[in-house]
mmCIF file of C-alpha atoms and ligand atoms in Angstrom:
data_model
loop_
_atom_site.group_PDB
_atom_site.id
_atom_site.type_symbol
_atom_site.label_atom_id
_atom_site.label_comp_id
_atom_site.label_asym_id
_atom_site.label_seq_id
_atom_site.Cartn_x
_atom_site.Cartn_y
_atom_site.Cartn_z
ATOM 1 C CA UNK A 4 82.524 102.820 102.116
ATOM 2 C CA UNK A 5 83.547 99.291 101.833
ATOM 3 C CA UNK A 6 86.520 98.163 100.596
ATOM 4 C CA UNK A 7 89.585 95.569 100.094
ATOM 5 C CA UNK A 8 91.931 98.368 99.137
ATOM 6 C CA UNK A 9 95.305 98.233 100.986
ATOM 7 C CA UNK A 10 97.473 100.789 102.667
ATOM 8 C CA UNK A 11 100.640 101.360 100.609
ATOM 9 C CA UNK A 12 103.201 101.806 102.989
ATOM 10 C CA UNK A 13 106.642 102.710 101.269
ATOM 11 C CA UNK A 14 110.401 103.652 102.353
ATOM 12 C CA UNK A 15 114.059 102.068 101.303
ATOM 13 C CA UNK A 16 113.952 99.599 103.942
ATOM 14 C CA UNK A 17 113.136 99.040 107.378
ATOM 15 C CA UNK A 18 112.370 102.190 108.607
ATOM 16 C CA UNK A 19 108.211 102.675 107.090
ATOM 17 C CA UNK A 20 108.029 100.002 109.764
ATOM 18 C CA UNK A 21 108.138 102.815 112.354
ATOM 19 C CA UNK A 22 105.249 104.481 110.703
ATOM 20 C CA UNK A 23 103.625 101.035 110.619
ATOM 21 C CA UNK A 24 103.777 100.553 113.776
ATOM 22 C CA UNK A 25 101.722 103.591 114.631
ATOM 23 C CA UNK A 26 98.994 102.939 111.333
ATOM 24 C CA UNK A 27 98.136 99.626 112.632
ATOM 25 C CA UNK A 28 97.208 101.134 116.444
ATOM 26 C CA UNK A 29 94.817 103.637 114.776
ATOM 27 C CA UNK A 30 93.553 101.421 111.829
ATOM 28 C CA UNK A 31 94.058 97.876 113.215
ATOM 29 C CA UNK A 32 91.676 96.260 110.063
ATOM 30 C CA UNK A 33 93.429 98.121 107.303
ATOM 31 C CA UNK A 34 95.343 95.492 105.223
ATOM 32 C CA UNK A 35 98.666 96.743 104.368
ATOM 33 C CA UNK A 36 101.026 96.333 101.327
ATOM 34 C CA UNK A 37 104.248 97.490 102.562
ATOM 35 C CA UNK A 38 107.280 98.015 100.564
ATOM 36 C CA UNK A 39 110.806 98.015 101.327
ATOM 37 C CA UNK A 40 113.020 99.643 98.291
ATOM 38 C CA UNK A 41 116.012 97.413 98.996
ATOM 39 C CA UNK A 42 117.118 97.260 95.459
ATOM 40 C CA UNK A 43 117.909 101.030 95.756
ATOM 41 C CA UNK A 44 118.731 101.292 99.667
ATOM 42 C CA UNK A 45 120.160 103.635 100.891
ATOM 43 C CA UNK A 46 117.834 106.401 99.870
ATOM 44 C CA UNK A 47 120.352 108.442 102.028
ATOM 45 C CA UNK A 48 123.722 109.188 100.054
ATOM 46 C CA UNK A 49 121.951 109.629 96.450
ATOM 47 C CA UNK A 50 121.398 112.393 94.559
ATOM 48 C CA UNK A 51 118.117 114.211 94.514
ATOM 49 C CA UNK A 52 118.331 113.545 90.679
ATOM 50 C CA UNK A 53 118.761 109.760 91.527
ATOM 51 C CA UNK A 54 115.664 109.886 93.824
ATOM 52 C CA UNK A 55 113.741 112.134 91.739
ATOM 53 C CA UNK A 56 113.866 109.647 89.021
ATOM 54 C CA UNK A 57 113.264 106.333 90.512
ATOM 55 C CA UNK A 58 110.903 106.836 93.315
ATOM 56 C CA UNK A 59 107.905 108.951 91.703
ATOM 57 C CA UNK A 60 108.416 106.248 88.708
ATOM 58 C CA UNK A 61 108.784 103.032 91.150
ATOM 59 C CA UNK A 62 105.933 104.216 93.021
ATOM 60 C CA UNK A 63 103.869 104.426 89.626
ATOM 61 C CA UNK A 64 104.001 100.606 89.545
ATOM 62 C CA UNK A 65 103.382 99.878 92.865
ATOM 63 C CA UNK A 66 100.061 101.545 92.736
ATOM 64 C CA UNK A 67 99.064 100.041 89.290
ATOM 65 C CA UNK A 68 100.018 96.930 90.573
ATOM 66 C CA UNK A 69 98.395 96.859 94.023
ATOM 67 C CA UNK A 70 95.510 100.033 93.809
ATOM 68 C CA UNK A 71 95.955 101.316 96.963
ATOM 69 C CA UNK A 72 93.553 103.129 98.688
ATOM 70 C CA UNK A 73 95.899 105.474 99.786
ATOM 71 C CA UNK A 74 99.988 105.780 99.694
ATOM 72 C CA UNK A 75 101.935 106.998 102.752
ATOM 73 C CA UNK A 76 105.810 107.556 102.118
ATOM 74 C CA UNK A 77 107.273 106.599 105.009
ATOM 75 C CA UNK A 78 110.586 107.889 104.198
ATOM 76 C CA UNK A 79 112.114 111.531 105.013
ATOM 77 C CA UNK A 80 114.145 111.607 102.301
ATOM 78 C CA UNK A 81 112.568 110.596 99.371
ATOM 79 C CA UNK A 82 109.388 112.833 100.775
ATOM 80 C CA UNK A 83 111.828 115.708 101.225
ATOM 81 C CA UNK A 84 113.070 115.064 97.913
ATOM 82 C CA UNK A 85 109.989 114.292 95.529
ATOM 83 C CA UNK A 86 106.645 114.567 97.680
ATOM 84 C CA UNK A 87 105.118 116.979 95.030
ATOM 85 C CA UNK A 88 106.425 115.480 91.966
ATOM 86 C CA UNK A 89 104.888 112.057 93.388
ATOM 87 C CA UNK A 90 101.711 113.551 94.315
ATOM 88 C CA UNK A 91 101.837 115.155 90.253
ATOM 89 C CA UNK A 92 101.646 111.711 88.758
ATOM 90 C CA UNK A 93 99.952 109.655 90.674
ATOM 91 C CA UNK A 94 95.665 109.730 90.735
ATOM 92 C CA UNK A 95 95.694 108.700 94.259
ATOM 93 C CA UNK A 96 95.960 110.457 97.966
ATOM 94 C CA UNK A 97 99.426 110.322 99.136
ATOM 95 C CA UNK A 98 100.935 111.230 102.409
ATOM 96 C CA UNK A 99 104.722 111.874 103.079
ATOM 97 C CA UNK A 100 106.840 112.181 105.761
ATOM 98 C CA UNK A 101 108.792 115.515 106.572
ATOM 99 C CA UNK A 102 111.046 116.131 109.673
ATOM 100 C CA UNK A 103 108.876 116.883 113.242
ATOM 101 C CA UNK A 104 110.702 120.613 113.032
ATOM 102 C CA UNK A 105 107.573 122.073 114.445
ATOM 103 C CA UNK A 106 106.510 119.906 117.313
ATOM 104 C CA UNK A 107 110.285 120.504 118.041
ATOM 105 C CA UNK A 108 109.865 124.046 118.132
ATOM 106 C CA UNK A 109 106.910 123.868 120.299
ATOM 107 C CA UNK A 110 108.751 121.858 122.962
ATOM 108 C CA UNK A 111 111.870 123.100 123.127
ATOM 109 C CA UNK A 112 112.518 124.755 126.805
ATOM 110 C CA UNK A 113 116.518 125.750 125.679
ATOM 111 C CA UNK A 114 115.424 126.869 122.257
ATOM 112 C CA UNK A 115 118.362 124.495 120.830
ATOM 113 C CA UNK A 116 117.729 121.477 118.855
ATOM 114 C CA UNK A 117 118.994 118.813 116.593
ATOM 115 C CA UNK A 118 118.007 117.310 113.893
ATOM 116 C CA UNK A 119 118.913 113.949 112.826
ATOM 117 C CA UNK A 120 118.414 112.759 109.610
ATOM 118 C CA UNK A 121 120.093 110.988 106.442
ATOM 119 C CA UNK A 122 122.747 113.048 104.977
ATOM 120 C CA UNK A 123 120.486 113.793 101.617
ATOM 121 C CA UNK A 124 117.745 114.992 103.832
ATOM 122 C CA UNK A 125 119.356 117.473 105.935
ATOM 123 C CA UNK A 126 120.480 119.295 103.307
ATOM 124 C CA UNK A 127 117.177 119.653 101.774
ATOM 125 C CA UNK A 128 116.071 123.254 101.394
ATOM 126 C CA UNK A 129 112.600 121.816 102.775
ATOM 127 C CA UNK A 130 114.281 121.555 106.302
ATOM 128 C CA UNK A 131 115.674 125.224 105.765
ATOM 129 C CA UNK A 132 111.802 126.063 104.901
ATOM 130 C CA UNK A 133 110.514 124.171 108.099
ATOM 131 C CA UNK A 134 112.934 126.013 110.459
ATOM 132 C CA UNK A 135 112.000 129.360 108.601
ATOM 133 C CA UNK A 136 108.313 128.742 109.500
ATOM 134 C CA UNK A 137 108.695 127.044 112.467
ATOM 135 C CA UNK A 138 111.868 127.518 114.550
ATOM 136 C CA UNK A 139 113.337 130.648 113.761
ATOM 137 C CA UNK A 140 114.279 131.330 117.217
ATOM 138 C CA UNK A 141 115.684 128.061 117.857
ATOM 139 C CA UNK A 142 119.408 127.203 117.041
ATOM 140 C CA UNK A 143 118.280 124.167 115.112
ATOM 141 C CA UNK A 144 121.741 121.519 114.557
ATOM 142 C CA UNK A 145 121.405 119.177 111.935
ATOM 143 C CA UNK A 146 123.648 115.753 111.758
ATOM 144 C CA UNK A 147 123.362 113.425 108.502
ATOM 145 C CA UNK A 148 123.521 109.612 109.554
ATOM 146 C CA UNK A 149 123.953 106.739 107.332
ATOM 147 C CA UNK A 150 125.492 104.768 109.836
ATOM 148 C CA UNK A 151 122.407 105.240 111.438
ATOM 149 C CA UNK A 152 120.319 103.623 108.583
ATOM 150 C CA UNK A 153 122.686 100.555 108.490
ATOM 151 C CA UNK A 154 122.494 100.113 112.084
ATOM 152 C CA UNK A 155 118.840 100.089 112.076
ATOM 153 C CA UNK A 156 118.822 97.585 109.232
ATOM 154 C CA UNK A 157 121.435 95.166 111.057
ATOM 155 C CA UNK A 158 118.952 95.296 114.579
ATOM 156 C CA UNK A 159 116.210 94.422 112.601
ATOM 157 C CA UNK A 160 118.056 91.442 110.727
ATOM 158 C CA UNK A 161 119.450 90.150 114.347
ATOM 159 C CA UNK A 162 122.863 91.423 113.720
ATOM 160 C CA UNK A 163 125.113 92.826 116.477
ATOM 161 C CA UNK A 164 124.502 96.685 116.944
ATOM 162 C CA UNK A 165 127.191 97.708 119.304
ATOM 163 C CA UNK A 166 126.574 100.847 122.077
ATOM 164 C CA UNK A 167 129.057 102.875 120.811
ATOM 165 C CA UNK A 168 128.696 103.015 117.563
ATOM 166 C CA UNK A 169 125.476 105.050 118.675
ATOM 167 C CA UNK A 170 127.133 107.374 120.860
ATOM 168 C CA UNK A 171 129.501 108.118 117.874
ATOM 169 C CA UNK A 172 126.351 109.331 115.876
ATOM 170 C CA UNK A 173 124.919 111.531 118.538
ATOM 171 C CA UNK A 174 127.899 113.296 119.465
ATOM 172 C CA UNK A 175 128.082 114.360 115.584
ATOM 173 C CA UNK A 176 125.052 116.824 117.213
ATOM 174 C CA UNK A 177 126.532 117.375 120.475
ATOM 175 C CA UNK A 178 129.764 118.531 119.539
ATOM 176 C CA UNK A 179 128.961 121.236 117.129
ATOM 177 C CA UNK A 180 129.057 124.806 118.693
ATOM 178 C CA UNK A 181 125.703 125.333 120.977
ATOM 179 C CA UNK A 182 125.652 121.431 121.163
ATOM 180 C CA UNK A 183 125.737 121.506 124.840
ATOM 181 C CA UNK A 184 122.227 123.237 125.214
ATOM 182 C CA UNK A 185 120.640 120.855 123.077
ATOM 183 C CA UNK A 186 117.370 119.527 124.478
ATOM 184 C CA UNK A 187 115.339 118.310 122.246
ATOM 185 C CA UNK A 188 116.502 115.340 119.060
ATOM 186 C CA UNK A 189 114.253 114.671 115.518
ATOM 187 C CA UNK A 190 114.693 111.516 114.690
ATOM 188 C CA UNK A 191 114.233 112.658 111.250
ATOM 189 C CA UNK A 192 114.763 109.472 109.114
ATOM 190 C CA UNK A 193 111.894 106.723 109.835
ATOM 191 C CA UNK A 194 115.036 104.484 110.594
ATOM 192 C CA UNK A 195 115.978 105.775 113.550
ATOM 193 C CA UNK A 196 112.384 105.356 116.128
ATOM 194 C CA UNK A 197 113.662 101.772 115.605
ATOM 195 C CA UNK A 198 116.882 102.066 117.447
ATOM 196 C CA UNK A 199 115.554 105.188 119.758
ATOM 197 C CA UNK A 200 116.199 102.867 123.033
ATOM 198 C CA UNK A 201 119.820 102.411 121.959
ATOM 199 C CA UNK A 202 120.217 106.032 121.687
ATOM 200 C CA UNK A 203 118.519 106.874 124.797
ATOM 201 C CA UNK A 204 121.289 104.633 126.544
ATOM 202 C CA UNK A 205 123.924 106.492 124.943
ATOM 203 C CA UNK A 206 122.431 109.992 125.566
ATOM 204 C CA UNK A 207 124.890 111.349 127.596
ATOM 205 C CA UNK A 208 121.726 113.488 129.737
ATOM 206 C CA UNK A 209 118.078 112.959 128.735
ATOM 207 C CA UNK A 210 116.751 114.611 125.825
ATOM 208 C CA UNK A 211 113.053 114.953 124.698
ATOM 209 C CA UNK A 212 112.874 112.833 120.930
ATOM 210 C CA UNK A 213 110.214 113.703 118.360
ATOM 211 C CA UNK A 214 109.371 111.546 115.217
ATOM 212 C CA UNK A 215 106.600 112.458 113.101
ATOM 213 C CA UNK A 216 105.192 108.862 113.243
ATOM 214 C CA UNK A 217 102.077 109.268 115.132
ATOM 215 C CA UNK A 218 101.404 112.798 113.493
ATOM 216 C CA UNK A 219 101.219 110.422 110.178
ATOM 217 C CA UNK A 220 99.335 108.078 111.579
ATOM 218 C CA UNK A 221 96.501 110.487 112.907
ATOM 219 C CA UNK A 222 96.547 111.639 109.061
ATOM 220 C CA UNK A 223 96.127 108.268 107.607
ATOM 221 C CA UNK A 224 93.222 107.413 109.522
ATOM 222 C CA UNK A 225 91.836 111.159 109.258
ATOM 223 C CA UNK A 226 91.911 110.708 105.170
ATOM 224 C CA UNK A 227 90.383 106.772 105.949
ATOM 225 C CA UNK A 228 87.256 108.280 107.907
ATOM 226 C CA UNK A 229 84.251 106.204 106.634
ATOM 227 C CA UNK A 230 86.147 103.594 104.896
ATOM 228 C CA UNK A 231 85.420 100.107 106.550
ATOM 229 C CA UNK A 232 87.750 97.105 105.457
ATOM 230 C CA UNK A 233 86.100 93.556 104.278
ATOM 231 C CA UNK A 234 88.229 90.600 105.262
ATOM 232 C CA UNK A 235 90.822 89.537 107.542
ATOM 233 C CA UNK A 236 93.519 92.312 108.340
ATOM 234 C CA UNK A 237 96.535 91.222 106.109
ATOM 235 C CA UNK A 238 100.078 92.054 105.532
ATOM 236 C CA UNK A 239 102.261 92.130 102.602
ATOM 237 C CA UNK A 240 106.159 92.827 102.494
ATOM 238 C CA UNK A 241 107.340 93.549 98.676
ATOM 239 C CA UNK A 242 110.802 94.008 98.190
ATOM 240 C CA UNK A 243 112.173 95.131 94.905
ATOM 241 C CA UNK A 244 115.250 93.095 94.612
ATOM 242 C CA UNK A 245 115.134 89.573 94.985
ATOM 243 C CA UNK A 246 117.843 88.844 98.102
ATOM 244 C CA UNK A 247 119.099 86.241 100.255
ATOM 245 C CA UNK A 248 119.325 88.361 103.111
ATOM 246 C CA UNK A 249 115.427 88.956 103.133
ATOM 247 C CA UNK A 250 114.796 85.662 104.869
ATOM 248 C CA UNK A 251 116.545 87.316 108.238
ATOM 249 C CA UNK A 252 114.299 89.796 108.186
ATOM 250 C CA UNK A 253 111.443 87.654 108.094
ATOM 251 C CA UNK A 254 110.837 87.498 111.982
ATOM 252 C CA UNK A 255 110.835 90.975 112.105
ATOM 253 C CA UNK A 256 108.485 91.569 109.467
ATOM 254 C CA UNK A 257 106.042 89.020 111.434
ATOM 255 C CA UNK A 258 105.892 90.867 114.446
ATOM 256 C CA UNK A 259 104.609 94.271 112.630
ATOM 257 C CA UNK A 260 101.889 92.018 111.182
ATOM 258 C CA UNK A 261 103.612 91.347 107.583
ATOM 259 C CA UNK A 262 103.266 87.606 106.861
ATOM 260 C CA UNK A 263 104.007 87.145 103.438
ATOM 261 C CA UNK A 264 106.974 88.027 101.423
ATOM 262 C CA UNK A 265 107.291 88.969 97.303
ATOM 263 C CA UNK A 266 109.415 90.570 95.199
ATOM 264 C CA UNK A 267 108.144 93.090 92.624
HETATM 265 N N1 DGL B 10 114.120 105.705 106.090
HETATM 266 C C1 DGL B 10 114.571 106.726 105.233
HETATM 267 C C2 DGL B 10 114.257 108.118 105.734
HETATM 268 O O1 DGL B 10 113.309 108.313 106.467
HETATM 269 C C3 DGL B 10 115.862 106.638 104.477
HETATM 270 C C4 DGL B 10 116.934 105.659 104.820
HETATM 271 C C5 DGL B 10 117.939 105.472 103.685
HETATM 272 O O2 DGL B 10 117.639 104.701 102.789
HETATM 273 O O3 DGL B 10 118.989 106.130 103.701
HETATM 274 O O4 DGL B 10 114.907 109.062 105.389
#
């Protein structure tokens, strides 16, 4: 099937660009419409009443307004939060992104892992689900981050991102009882693949990271079998708030293929 339909690729901020990253190596042509909440970043410290009301509903006039061939959520939390009431309203296929709890599970040598998220998504009772199914012989530690998510954002912008300010995050999984078996880290908020090499030189002994990135990825293009794109590959970055502090993020935007900026 031929088409001009875009990828909808959606999260608070920076993060989706993790997913991104891993769409474009699978479906290079797709053109991609990627949006970046900002006027409601951070997804992380708000209510699941405050999600539940403005993503299903801001997502609703992203896809009238672009027709997407397909809508990936490339956010933990507000997936975590309102996948299936998103899915309810809208007439096209959406995929979400939930914490890699079982490719944890299946990798985990000490049967002790963490997972890091935002602090709304760790308390979801969809991670208690996943580690039912999935891990429930594994001490599974969770740590909530939204220094994380502002760190991420500041890297991304250029901005100073000092070491230890990293190693102050990880040791909120470290030091909780059992901490010291730990082998294996979710990076369970799309923020954080983007400041994994920062962690990784904090990490105090190596630890095996997960993301559910390429898993997503491999579903996209599975769901995009058949579908060939007409034109040029292009790239779209729509913000919802109009801000000054866009324009620094404009080189990084570039390099995951984004070369135009709007606001909705
Ligand atoms: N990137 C998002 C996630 O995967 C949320 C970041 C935020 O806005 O707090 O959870």
């Amino acid at each position: 099937m031929k088409t001009r339909k875009p990828l909808l690729v959606f999260d608070s901020g920076v993060g989706g660009l993790s997913v991104l990253r891993e769409i474009r190596r699978l479906l290079p042509a797709a053109p991609v419409v990627y949006c970046a909440d900002n006027g409601g970043f951070p997804y992380g410290t708000k209510t699941e009443a405050e999600l539940g009301a403005r993503v299903p509903a801001l997502l609703g006039r992203l896809v009238e307004r672009f027709d997407p061939q397909l809508v990936v959520i490339a956010c933990n939390t507000a997936s975590t939060i309102s996948l299936a009431q998103v899915r309810a309203v809208l007439n096209v296929q959406v995929v979400g992104t939930v914490p890699a709890v079982k490719p944890a599970a299946l990798i985990s040598r000490t049967r002790v892992f963490g997972v890091l998220g935002t602090p709304a998504t760790v308390r979801q009772a969809y991670v208690d689900n996943l580690v039912r199914e999935f891990a429930s012989d594994c001490l599974v530690l969770r740590h909530g981050s939204a220094e994380l998510v502002a760190m991420a954002e500041r890297k991304l912008r250029g901005l100073p991102t000092p070491l230890p300010e990293f190693r102050a995050v990880l040791d909120g999984l470290l030091s909780q009882p059992g901490g010291e078996r730990l082998d294996t880290i979710v990076l369970a908020c799309t923020h954080f693949p983007l400041v994994k090499e920062e962690l990784m030189a904090v990490a105090p002994r190596p630890f095996q990271w997960v993301d559910s990135g390429e898993g997503i990825a491999r579903r996209v293009a599975y769901l995009c079998q058949g579908v060939e794109w007409e034109g040029p590959p292009s790239g779209l970055a729509v913000f919802t708030r109009a801000d000054e502090d866009v324009h620094f993020l404009t080189t990084a935007l570039r390099s995951f293929g984004l070369d135009r900026i709007v606001t909705l």
